Amino acid sequence: MRRQTIRDLAKAAGVSISTASNALNGTGRTNAETIERVKRVAEEIGFRPNALARGLLTKRSHAIGMLTNDTYGRLTLPMAAGVSEVLVDHGLSVFLCATNNDPRLARLHLETLLDRQVDGIIFTATRLDLKPPPELAKLSIPVVYAFAEGPADSISFFPDDAQGARLAVEHLQALGRSRILHITGPEDYLAVRVRAKAYRECVGPKAEVLYGDWSEEWGHEAIQQIFARGDARPDAIFCGNDEIARGVIDALRDKELAVPADIAVVGFDNWEVISRQTRPPLTTIDMELKEIGHQAGLAILSLTKGETVPTGITRLPCRLIARQSCGGPPD
Amino acid sequence: MRRQTIRDLAKAAGVSISTASNALNGTGRTNAETIERVKRVAEEIGFRPNALARGLLTKRSHAIGMLTNDTYGRLTLPMAAGVSEVLVDHGLSVFLCATNNDPRLARLHLETLLDRQVDGIIFTATRLDLKPPPELAKLSIPVVYAFAEGPADSISFFPDDAQGARLAVEHLQALGRSRILHITGPEDYLAVRVRAKAYRECVGPKAEVLYGDWSEEWGHEAIQQIFARGDARPDAIFCGNDEIARGVIDALRDKELAVPADIAVVGFDNWEVISRQTRPPLTTIDMELKEIGHQAGLAILSLTKGETVPTGITRLPCRLIARQSCGGPPD
DNA sequence: AGATGTAGATAAAACCTTTTATCAGAAATA
DNA sequence: TATTTCTGATAAAAGGTTTTATCTACATCT
């Protein structure tokens, strides 16, 4: 059956179109019982306003675009969930656009989004230092960057990598560990450098950082290197991500060293498929990606309402998830 | 600056609004050089049609909704990527709606999608036997089910679990293994039963299935059970997913059994973070989720164009990814 | 009584596009 | 020459909503 229009509603409720509209939206001056009646009839005949028509007139589509550079990887997805969670109750829908790191595709998606009159755009990436498409800066609609750094005077949300690193190191120190090593990912990642710096500041002169790739394999190999050269053995290792940590733990077991008794291990990411399954389960740093999504969603929400939001980078705190790889949860 | 409308375009090109529209869309009768001129001017002034206005009139929004029951899990996302990939070049955008298994949220999203006049809906789930919301069946717009079974006469796309299981078992048999065990997930999963059945048919009377949960932990424990009872040891294990396979491999290493020399192992899912990182890397079955997304996208595309698509369940073939856990890739 | 104010309702314009029906003029036909 | 056919262009309607300005009753005030 044909969808009911406001014209049908007006006729069924015995009022004019404008009155029907006013009654539903609470605009204009309308008698209380008229409002009541219109709403009841609307419910009865199943009237729901056409979002296209409404958007055309109000110039607000109540939709936003989410532009992500990867094919729905593990970093962007919790963020997308966070964004969506915040927005759904405000009637905002999300267009998901995976650019797959292809500039042509990014432009194509962007144009389509603009044609659809989206109220705003959230750009997310898999790397903090990945440059967002420059076209974004020139748009007249609000843009928010999540896990990516926008141009000057834009609004960006980051995990606080330095604080996360401190959290890890200080946790180890509080447990009495002093010879703490840092095995991490490639040095050309911004996050890697930020964390390494914070680590160095906490640990002092004895700090030592081993850069490699993000794999379990590298965690393994790093342990071989350490033990091959045979100088003073560390009593704790802070790893750049959970995969490396898993490799480290496995390598230590092969060497018949006990975790955490001999060496404590902390990971980064709290990627549960790994961190819960290591033996012992991994104490790690959670970047609270969903919370980043929440904040980005709230920011875009405020902006579309015309409210102002402070510009610049907001670093959101990480959280330590205590499991058994450092000596058991506080408990 | 204000967005250019077709009125601006018409004025700039010195033609009427209707001519401008006809020229751009190739409708009506229009002189070749007029078309050329209008298009050039459109490019110059940066005119792009307002999708809302167009959709209002044509009753086709060129957008579809993707309803997924989980919070952006690892199964639905590759599918979403596949859908988007196929549709973007046809100008269709995708609203991503995560219902988080909450019926209230599902209804809310569905209503919003209908208000937005989407041209179709793709429903995806994390389990084949999860019942989609019944409201979907009654819609007047096309609906396609991916990784979920719709009602009779609907259109569904599944991975071919039986074929996938056969692929695994036959691969092992071709490598000369004969005592093949199956360690898998909970029996109340449809996919688990289908795979187990196919496994039994391939292996014959010596078949043995151990049901548990989807965890690495269970893979571990299953190996303990097998060896505790001490009868003839298997020479190959077909696992229900990669996590179980990883647990199995680790447990075998603890028992100083060589993989694949003593026992070959095959996984299921090709979840790369696991399957590439086991030692040795895991031979496994890929469900080709992205391809399922492609097919679902193509189906919805045809349907929105009014073409007909055969109803029923289409099972798409799985693919064997040969790594080292069965005796090395063909290389 | 006449002027003023107010509550409640409404007609009509606006948003931007596509599409139908109409029109003017040129070319072809009778 | 008068009539028909055809090309190319256009005015106007339509789509479903919000909003502005207008209108009618009726109550209040002087």
XYZ file of C-alpha atoms (C1' of nucleotides) in Angstrom:
722
model
C 0.000 0.000 0.000
C 1.072 3.544 -0.675
C 2.927 5.239 2.103
C 0.776 7.695 4.037
C 1.659 11.346 3.509
C 0.992 14.287 5.711
C -1.841 15.125 3.358
C -3.537 11.829 4.229
C -2.935 12.516 7.876
C -4.435 15.987 7.645
C -7.532 14.662 5.950
C -7.947 11.803 8.418
C -7.570 14.114 11.385
C -9.779 16.785 9.871
C -7.174 19.543 9.964
C -5.021 21.392 7.496
C -1.602 20.208 6.438
C 0.098 22.998 8.337
C -1.748 22.191 11.522
C -0.785 18.562 11.193
C 2.841 19.522 10.750
C 2.747 21.941 13.658
C 1.067 19.412 15.898
C 3.651 16.761 15.220
C 6.630 19.036 15.591
C 5.383 21.174 18.437
C 5.896 24.303 16.380
C 3.473 27.180 15.943
C 0.440 27.669 18.164
C -1.723 24.612 18.405
C -4.490 23.580 20.747
C -3.460 20.828 23.127
C -6.263 18.485 22.215
C -5.679 19.013 18.510
C -2.099 17.947 19.032
C -3.291 14.891 20.885
C -5.737 13.965 18.140
C -3.294 14.464 15.300
C -0.728 12.332 17.027
C -3.234 9.599 17.665
C -4.421 9.542 14.086
C -0.832 9.574 12.856
C -0.184 6.482 14.908
C -3.373 4.830 13.657
C -2.773 5.286 9.979
C 0.947 4.684 10.387
C 2.107 8.024 9.181
C 5.843 8.684 9.217
C 7.351 11.761 7.621
C 9.383 11.345 4.477
C 12.955 12.112 5.448
C 13.848 13.168 1.933
C 11.184 15.832 1.744
C 11.972 17.056 5.205
C 15.674 17.183 4.526
C 15.166 18.996 1.270
C 13.408 21.797 3.020
C 15.292 22.032 6.283
C 18.674 21.456 4.699
C 19.455 18.950 7.396
C 19.493 15.352 6.277
C 20.060 13.931 9.742
C 22.681 11.681 8.258
C 26.430 11.799 8.533
C 29.162 10.140 6.563
C 31.878 8.062 8.079
C 34.933 7.901 5.888
C 37.442 5.236 6.795
C 40.662 4.518 5.025
C 40.702 0.778 5.529
C 38.397 -2.056 4.776
C 36.717 -2.168 8.126
C 39.716 -3.135 10.163
C 39.861 -3.826 13.810
C 40.679 -0.253 14.826
C 37.990 1.616 12.990
C 35.205 -0.754 13.838
C 34.915 -0.251 17.543
C 34.982 3.449 16.777
C 32.190 3.102 14.263
C 30.169 1.232 16.842
C 30.767 4.036 19.325
C 29.723 6.693 16.834
C 26.596 4.845 15.868
C 25.641 4.172 19.482
C 25.671 7.844 20.318
C 23.860 9.006 17.217
C 21.075 6.511 16.808
C 18.977 7.925 19.586
C 19.191 11.361 18.051
C 17.842 10.088 14.771
C 21.106 10.423 12.918
C 22.065 7.670 10.511
C 25.539 6.802 9.351
C 26.744 6.232 5.820
C 29.719 3.942 5.979
C 32.285 4.627 3.292
C 35.373 2.465 3.038
C 37.935 4.195 0.887
C 40.359 1.324 0.918
C 43.186 3.872 0.832
C 42.254 4.750 -2.717
C 42.099 8.521 -3.327
C 39.749 8.084 -6.265
C 37.350 6.161 -4.065
C 37.697 8.728 -1.305
C 36.734 11.513 -3.676
C 33.864 9.522 -5.075
C 32.455 8.790 -1.636
C 32.930 12.375 -0.569
C 31.054 13.765 -3.543
C 28.219 11.362 -3.007
C 28.019 12.325 0.632
C 27.813 15.984 -0.252
C 25.144 15.297 -2.851
C 23.194 13.629 -0.111
C 23.495 16.721 2.015
C 25.009 14.971 4.986
C 25.153 17.089 8.105
C 28.745 16.223 8.844
C 31.614 13.857 8.244
C 33.733 11.776 10.553
C 37.063 10.681 9.213
C 38.763 7.749 10.840
C 41.980 5.990 10.002
C 44.083 3.061 11.065
C 47.093 5.173 11.793
C 47.366 8.401 13.676
C 49.782 9.843 11.161
C 47.841 9.012 8.048
C 47.009 12.215 6.258
C 43.297 12.717 5.621
C 42.184 13.851 2.150
C 42.837 17.589 1.896
C 39.421 18.224 0.344
C 37.932 17.652 3.772
C 39.424 20.843 5.132
C 37.554 23.035 2.681
C 34.069 21.727 3.311
C 31.382 23.948 4.688
C 29.941 21.167 6.825
C 31.480 20.051 10.108
C 34.270 17.492 9.987
C 35.636 15.537 12.917
C 38.765 13.400 12.879
C 38.948 10.263 14.983
C 42.241 8.434 15.302
C 43.617 10.819 12.712
C 44.945 14.330 12.819
C 43.097 17.004 10.899
C 44.600 20.296 9.746
C 45.078 23.246 12.103
C 41.884 24.426 13.817
C 40.100 21.171 13.148
C 38.730 18.803 15.732
C 40.562 15.542 16.368
C 40.283 12.760 18.893
C 43.257 10.583 19.758
C 44.013 7.954 22.295
C 46.536 9.360 24.761
C 49.425 7.109 23.815
C 51.861 8.746 26.174
C 49.536 8.308 29.126
C 48.881 4.724 28.042
C 52.574 3.977 27.952
C 53.062 5.566 31.384
C 50.189 3.506 32.704
C 51.958 0.345 31.597
C 55.391 1.299 32.874
C 54.154 2.668 36.187
C 52.116 -0.454 36.744
C 55.263 -2.521 36.316
C 57.263 -0.233 38.555
C 54.583 -0.353 41.240
C 54.970 -4.115 41.190
C 58.656 -3.692 41.892
C 60.072 -4.201 38.433
C 63.006 -2.030 37.490
C 64.684 -3.462 34.401
C 61.888 -2.773 31.950
C 62.363 -3.297 28.218
C 60.188 -1.951 25.391
C 59.595 -4.132 22.327
C 57.436 -2.353 19.804
C 56.417 -1.776 16.184
C 57.934 0.180 13.304
C 59.524 3.472 14.263
C 57.798 5.326 11.437
C 54.494 5.053 13.275
C 53.759 8.184 15.235
C 52.141 6.202 18.027
C 55.257 4.085 18.340
C 57.454 7.147 18.807
C 55.099 8.789 21.282
C 54.876 5.679 23.407
C 58.609 5.067 23.276
C 59.271 8.607 24.419
C 56.892 8.319 27.368
C 58.425 4.975 28.225
C 61.905 6.496 28.218
C 60.838 9.337 30.459
C 59.418 6.920 33.000
C 62.222 4.419 32.964
C 65.194 6.758 32.782
C 68.692 5.937 31.567
C 68.213 2.170 31.574
C 65.525 2.458 28.907
C 65.926 0.332 25.823
C 63.612 0.180 22.843
C 63.552 -2.518 20.169
C 61.681 -1.547 17.007
C 60.311 -4.203 14.670
C 57.016 -4.977 13.034
C 53.633 -5.598 14.586
C 53.800 -9.397 14.487
C 53.948 -12.203 16.985
C 56.954 -13.376 15.031
C 58.829 -10.209 15.920
C 58.057 -10.657 19.619
C 59.628 -14.073 19.374
C 62.664 -12.886 17.549
C 63.227 -9.939 19.874
C 63.478 -12.348 22.795
C 66.061 -14.414 20.936
C 68.089 -11.264 20.323
C 67.970 -10.227 23.958
C 69.081 -13.590 25.225
C 71.669 -14.093 22.523
C 73.706 -11.122 23.705
C 73.550 -12.350 27.262
C 73.774 -9.195 29.340
C 71.517 -8.475 32.312
C 68.127 -9.975 31.787
C 65.057 -7.690 32.038
C 62.437 -8.381 34.702
C 59.616 -6.844 32.709
C 58.710 -6.180 29.082
C 56.341 -3.543 27.782
C 55.155 -4.541 24.316
C 53.880 -2.280 21.551
C 50.849 -4.426 20.879
C 49.217 -7.638 21.968
C 50.535 -9.697 19.081
C 54.111 -8.857 19.945
C 53.315 -9.616 23.582
C 51.990 -13.003 22.639
C 55.146 -13.779 20.727
C 57.191 -12.644 23.698
C 55.259 -14.810 26.144
C 55.575 -17.856 23.917
C 59.289 -17.318 23.473
C 59.773 -16.949 27.219
C 57.940 -20.196 27.827
C 60.238 -21.916 25.326
C 63.139 -20.630 27.385
C 61.473 -21.949 30.519
C 61.134 -18.559 32.058
C 57.993 -17.983 34.105
C 55.587 -15.172 33.352
C 55.087 -13.192 35.528
C 57.390 -14.676 38.175
C 60.623 -14.180 36.233
C 59.479 -11.616 33.724
C 56.288 -9.561 33.695
C 54.702 -8.656 30.355
C 52.321 -5.855 29.361
C 50.699 -5.538 25.970
C 48.897 -2.745 24.153
C 45.471 -2.728 22.382
C 43.501 -5.192 24.486
C 42.607 -7.107 21.411
C 40.696 -9.729 23.279
C 41.107 -12.611 20.884
C 44.761 -12.441 21.779
C 44.962 -10.881 25.188
C 42.505 -13.251 26.849
C 44.015 -16.308 25.258
C 47.654 -15.974 26.104
C 48.905 -18.122 28.928
C 48.840 -16.436 31.346
C 46.173 -13.947 30.173
C 47.719 -10.661 29.180
C 47.697 -7.457 31.166
C 47.367 -4.783 28.537
C 46.420 -1.210 27.690
C 42.999 -0.563 26.189
C 42.777 2.483 23.932
C 39.044 2.785 24.555
C 38.309 3.052 20.877
C 34.598 2.944 21.421
C 34.888 5.932 23.701
C 36.749 7.763 20.964
C 33.805 6.968 18.726
C 31.420 8.295 21.352
C 33.299 11.557 21.636
C 33.544 11.979 17.894
C 29.826 11.301 17.599
C 28.975 13.789 20.331
C 31.190 16.391 18.743
C 29.585 16.041 15.341
C 26.184 16.127 17.013
C 26.934 19.426 18.709
C 28.382 20.862 15.541
C 25.368 19.985 13.451
C 23.230 21.757 16.002
C 25.325 24.830 15.454
C 26.960 24.659 18.850
C 30.668 25.285 18.967
C 33.172 22.658 19.979
C 36.729 23.438 21.065
C 39.184 22.805 18.260
C 42.469 20.965 18.473
C 43.471 17.485 19.483
C 41.702 15.868 22.389
C 43.608 12.959 23.856
C 41.400 10.458 25.591
C 42.861 8.380 28.384
C 43.739 4.727 27.928
C 42.868 2.168 30.548
C 44.960 -0.586 32.058
C 43.378 -4.011 31.936
C 44.996 -6.080 34.658
C 45.132 -9.800 33.967
C 47.759 -12.279 35.070
C 50.863 -11.534 33.039
C 52.198 -9.029 35.559
C 51.341 -10.780 38.764
C 47.601 -11.075 38.743
C 44.829 -8.547 38.961
C 44.738 -6.453 42.154
C 41.849 -8.512 43.491
C 29.173 29.658 -0.753
C 25.693 28.422 -1.523
C 25.483 25.180 -3.372
C 24.685 25.618 -7.046
C 21.223 24.497 -8.055
C 19.965 23.481 -11.419
C 18.414 26.923 -11.637
C 21.873 28.474 -11.443
C 23.076 26.050 -14.034
C 20.219 26.838 -16.383
C 20.866 30.551 -16.112
C 24.610 30.159 -16.609
C 24.128 27.970 -19.649
C 21.362 30.159 -21.046
C 18.760 27.417 -21.200
C 15.641 26.484 -19.304
C 15.668 24.304 -16.228
C 14.066 21.437 -18.083
C 16.626 21.570 -20.848
C 19.414 21.541 -18.318
C 17.921 18.504 -16.642
C 17.375 16.721 -19.924
C 20.873 17.489 -21.090
C 22.443 16.087 -17.961
C 20.328 12.963 -17.845
C 20.127 12.264 -21.548
C 16.355 12.302 -21.406
C 14.007 14.112 -23.768
C 15.100 15.519 -27.105
C 18.102 17.750 -26.884
C 20.542 19.061 -29.422
C 23.967 17.483 -29.195
C 25.825 20.735 -28.793
C 23.400 21.990 -26.164
C 24.130 18.871 -24.155
C 27.810 19.510 -24.538
C 27.488 23.108 -23.398
C 25.307 22.334 -20.403
C 27.676 19.673 -19.237
C 30.632 21.956 -19.605
C 28.984 24.751 -17.665
C 27.873 22.297 -14.987
C 31.462 21.266 -14.548
C 32.615 24.887 -14.469
C 30.250 26.108 -11.807
C 30.504 22.839 -9.894
C 26.888 21.881 -10.140
C 25.885 18.550 -8.600
C 22.264 17.518 -8.286
C 20.728 17.433 -4.834
C 20.163 13.771 -4.070
C 17.321 14.566 -1.704
C 15.285 16.455 -4.276
C 15.979 13.862 -6.901
C 15.050 11.031 -4.589
C 11.883 12.748 -3.485
C 10.688 12.883 -7.020
C 11.936 9.627 -8.440
C 11.162 7.637 -5.292
C 14.573 6.060 -5.476
C 17.029 7.226 -2.876
C 19.959 5.261 -4.270
C 20.768 4.186 -0.757
C 20.357 0.870 0.947
C 20.383 -0.160 4.563
C 22.556 -2.839 5.999
C 21.153 -4.288 9.182
C 23.508 -6.375 11.220
C 22.705 -8.114 14.444
C 26.021 -7.634 16.116
C 28.279 -4.782 17.047
C 30.471 -4.717 14.011
C 31.968 -8.131 14.529
C 34.512 -9.845 12.440
C 32.007 -11.763 10.342
C 29.757 -8.971 9.193
C 32.458 -6.499 8.399
C 34.155 -8.199 5.507
C 30.675 -8.688 4.119
C 29.865 -5.016 4.529
C 33.072 -4.181 2.714
C 32.056 -6.495 -0.106
C 28.628 -4.931 -0.382
C 29.983 -1.417 -0.411
C 32.639 -2.282 -2.969
C 30.079 -3.524 -5.431
C 27.623 -0.702 -4.933
C 29.767 2.381 -4.818
C 30.346 2.462 -8.546
C 26.632 2.337 -9.141
C 26.082 5.370 -6.959
C 24.455 3.456 -4.156
C 25.410 4.329 -0.613
C 25.113 2.115 2.422
C 23.605 2.973 5.793
C 25.224 0.744 8.371
C 22.948 -0.165 11.248
C 24.226 -2.297 14.098
C 21.343 -3.607 16.131
C 23.464 -5.181 18.797
C 20.916 -7.994 19.028
C 18.432 -5.581 20.546
C 14.956 -5.855 18.975
C 14.085 -2.312 20.002
C 17.169 -1.031 18.199
C 16.393 -3.184 15.190
C 12.934 -1.719 14.895
C 14.235 1.788 15.378
C 16.812 1.386 12.636
C 14.327 -0.225 10.335
C 11.832 2.603 10.717
C 14.503 5.184 10.093
C 15.611 3.345 6.979
C 12.086 3.282 5.638
C 11.648 6.972 6.410
C 14.716 7.558 4.349
C 13.158 5.685 1.472
C 16.004 3.236 1.069
C 15.830 1.163 -2.089
C 16.517 -2.106 -0.302
C 17.849 -3.782 2.789
C 20.560 -6.345 3.377
C 20.340 -8.280 6.585
C 23.442 -9.968 7.885
C 24.052 -11.935 11.028
C 26.814 -13.633 12.921
C 25.119 -16.990 12.876
C 23.432 -18.784 10.061
C 20.579 -19.903 12.273
C 19.799 -16.563 13.815
C 16.272 -15.581 12.938
C 15.985 -12.219 11.221
C 13.348 -9.757 12.456
C 9.986 -10.879 11.043
C 9.060 -7.323 10.033
C 11.550 -7.658 7.206
C 9.421 -10.202 5.409
C 6.522 -7.813 5.023
C 8.367 -4.918 3.470
C 7.547 -3.736 0.007
C 11.191 -3.045 -0.795
C 13.668 -5.781 -1.699
C 15.426 -7.609 1.117
C 18.460 -9.845 0.818
C 19.871 -12.056 3.555
C 23.586 -12.629 3.841
C 24.914 -15.182 6.292
C 21.357 -15.566 7.524
C 18.353 -17.444 6.312
C 15.303 -15.461 5.289
C 11.752 -16.813 5.155
C 10.516 -18.976 2.293
C 10.828 -17.363 -1.132
C 13.391 -14.889 0.072
C 16.939 -14.511 -1.176
C 19.778 -15.742 1.016
C 23.505 -16.177 0.590
C 25.429 -18.684 2.678
C 28.916 -20.034 2.733
C 28.829 -23.664 1.655
C 29.845 -25.187 4.968
C 29.513 -28.750 3.766
C 31.768 -28.120 0.805
C 34.207 -26.298 3.068
C 34.370 -29.254 5.419
C 34.872 -31.661 2.528
C 37.640 -29.430 1.223
C 39.442 -29.744 4.536
C 38.984 -33.477 4.933
C 39.813 -34.324 1.354
C 42.921 -32.209 1.555
C 44.054 -34.242 4.546
C 43.178 -37.502 2.866
C 45.045 -36.506 -0.268
C 48.081 -36.020 1.947
C 47.724 -39.578 3.121
C 46.060 -39.016 6.489
C 43.433 -41.499 7.490
C 42.683 -41.128 11.211
C 41.094 -37.692 11.070
C 39.415 -36.182 14.114
C 37.004 -33.250 14.208
C 37.177 -30.783 17.117
C 34.563 -28.103 16.773
C 32.211 -25.580 18.391
C 28.828 -25.880 20.105
C 26.460 -28.385 18.562
C 23.560 -25.938 18.622
C 25.168 -23.981 15.795
C 23.746 -24.974 12.451
C 27.102 -24.499 10.775
C 28.679 -26.883 13.267
C 26.174 -29.617 12.482
C 26.449 -29.155 8.739
C 30.215 -29.334 8.819
C 30.211 -32.314 11.148
C 27.843 -34.172 8.865
C 29.973 -33.520 5.796
C 33.043 -34.566 7.752
C 31.377 -37.832 8.765
C 30.383 -38.606 5.210
C 33.929 -38.138 4.010
C 35.667 -39.968 6.794
C 33.310 -42.907 7.204
C 32.930 -45.113 10.274
C 36.092 -43.928 12.008
C 34.687 -40.414 12.266
C 34.693 -38.789 15.682
C 33.430 -35.351 16.598
C 34.199 -33.416 19.793
C 31.865 -30.505 20.457
C 32.920 -27.646 22.719
C 33.034 -23.892 22.509
C 34.799 -21.652 20.039
C 37.859 -20.957 22.175
C 41.546 -21.690 22.043
C 41.081 -23.072 25.528
C 38.754 -25.739 24.222
C 41.247 -26.792 21.565
C 43.745 -27.294 24.322
C 41.414 -29.230 26.503
C 40.211 -31.447 23.689
C 43.778 -32.591 23.098
C 44.152 -33.439 26.786
C 41.001 -35.510 26.584
C 42.158 -37.393 23.521
C 45.505 -38.269 24.994
C 44.150 -39.039 28.437
C 42.133 -41.943 27.153
C 45.135 -43.291 25.274
C 43.650 -45.176 22.312
C 44.961 -44.857 18.795
C 46.273 -41.382 18.158
C 44.852 -39.398 15.209
C 47.172 -38.340 12.420
C 45.135 -35.291 11.508
C 42.681 -32.884 13.163
C 40.068 -30.795 11.430
C 39.096 -27.897 13.689
C 35.847 -25.914 13.713
C 37.606 -22.576 13.723
C 41.052 -21.051 13.830
C 41.016 -20.337 17.538
C 40.388 -23.971 18.356
C 43.098 -24.910 15.883
C 45.530 -22.634 17.607
C 44.765 -24.234 20.961
C 45.238 -27.640 19.393
C 48.575 -26.715 17.874
C 49.852 -25.277 21.131
C 48.730 -28.325 23.078
C 50.436 -30.625 20.607
C 53.660 -28.695 20.931
C 53.454 -29.090 24.720
C 53.197 -32.810 24.133
C 56.208 -32.647 21.848
C 54.291 -33.796 18.847
C 55.292 -32.247 15.557
C 52.830 -30.414 13.346
C 52.447 -31.461 10.604
C 54.877 -34.406 10.759
C 53.025 -36.315 13.471
C 49.649 -34.655 13.234
C 48.297 -32.358 10.543
C 45.881 -29.569 11.507
C 43.294 -27.657 9.480
C 41.356 -24.681 10.770
C 38.244 -22.843 9.608
C 37.633 -19.084 9.032
C 41.049 -17.912 7.895
C 41.029 -15.235 10.513
C 44.449 -14.009 9.597
C 45.478 -12.615 12.920
C 45.407 -16.173 14.128
C 45.985 -18.333 11.121
C 49.124 -16.542 9.968
C 50.584 -16.376 13.442
C 50.412 -19.946 14.585
C 53.591 -21.982 14.435
C 53.530 -23.456 11.872
C 51.123 -21.130 10.002
C 47.703 -22.645 9.747
C 46.142 -24.273 6.719
C 42.517 -23.271 6.912
C 39.203 -22.797 5.135
C 38.232 -19.299 4.028
C 34.488 -18.653 3.861
C 35.000 -15.854 1.332
C 32.858 -13.444 3.275
C 33.669 -10.558 1.035
C 32.402 -12.550 -1.907
C 29.169 -13.174 -0.034
C 28.937 -9.420 0.357
C 29.558 -8.965 -3.354
C 26.786 -11.361 -4.253
C 24.361 -9.801 -1.819
C 25.209 -6.374 -3.200
C 24.710 -7.508 -6.777
C 21.418 -9.124 -5.877
C 20.059 -6.020 -4.224
C 21.292 -3.970 -7.160
C 19.351 -6.115 -9.623
C 16.285 -6.059 -7.431
C 16.256 -2.285 -7.125
C 16.391 -2.086 -10.885
C 13.286 -4.232 -11.008
C 15.074 -7.248 -12.405
C 14.195 -10.575 -10.894
C 16.632 -12.679 -8.936
C 16.187 -16.376 -8.238
C 14.921 -16.959 -4.721
C 16.197 -19.486 -2.228
C 19.534 -20.127 -0.603
C 22.666 -19.747 -2.649
C 25.677 -21.475 -1.144
C 28.957 -19.936 -2.149
C 32.041 -22.125 -2.189
C 34.725 -21.900 0.474
C 38.382 -21.901 -0.400
C 41.260 -23.839 1.088
C 44.196 -21.692 2.143
C 47.224 -23.971 2.245
C 49.913 -22.969 4.716
C 52.272 -25.208 6.629
C 50.188 -27.010 9.211
C 49.352 -29.907 6.887
C 52.650 -30.419 5.225
C 53.343 -27.182 3.435
C 51.627 -25.404 0.610
C 51.771 -27.015 -2.830
C 54.356 -24.273 -3.381
C -19.541 50.344 20.806
C -15.195 50.463 18.943
C -10.420 49.334 19.248
C -7.007 46.044 20.465
C -5.167 41.571 21.422
C -4.908 36.675 21.228
C -5.582 31.767 20.244
C -5.921 28.745 16.862
C -6.114 27.465 12.378
C -4.756 27.729 7.432
C -3.288 29.024 2.505
C 0.544 29.458 0.026
C 5.384 29.720 -0.780
C 9.555 27.400 -0.642
C 13.102 23.545 -1.133
C 15.282 21.299 -5.919
C 14.617 18.203 -9.066
C 12.204 15.266 -12.937
C 8.681 14.710 -16.207
C 4.610 15.712 -18.893
C 2.417 18.403 -21.923
C 2.739 22.315 -24.747
C 4.732 25.397 -28.029
C 7.361 27.682 -31.804
C 9.544 27.161 -35.771
C 11.692 24.687 -39.496
C 11.430 21.043 -42.706
C 8.814 17.895 -45.318
C 4.728 16.640 -47.615
C 0.514 17.162 -50.308
C 0.245 27.478 -50.582
C -1.630 24.886 -46.974
C -0.915 21.051 -44.075
C 1.629 17.759 -41.598
C 5.817 16.124 -39.299
C 9.640 16.765 -36.620
C 13.178 19.027 -33.724
C 14.379 21.403 -29.957
C 13.125 23.922 -26.264
C 10.201 25.258 -22.305
C 6.397 26.201 -18.799
C 4.259 24.061 -15.340
C 3.038 20.316 -12.368
C 4.487 17.118 -9.138
C 6.814 15.058 -5.119
C 6.126 15.671 0.673
C 7.346 18.469 3.930
C 8.219 23.080 6.848
C 7.432 27.826 7.585
C 5.763 32.494 6.934
C 2.220 35.389 6.616
C -2.657 35.781 6.751
C -7.176 35.090 8.484
C -11.220 34.298 11.598
C -13.366 34.260 15.938
C -13.583 35.547 20.108
C -12.194 37.762 24.420
C -10.436 41.919 26.625
C -9.906 46.655 27.293
C -11.153 51.776 27.016
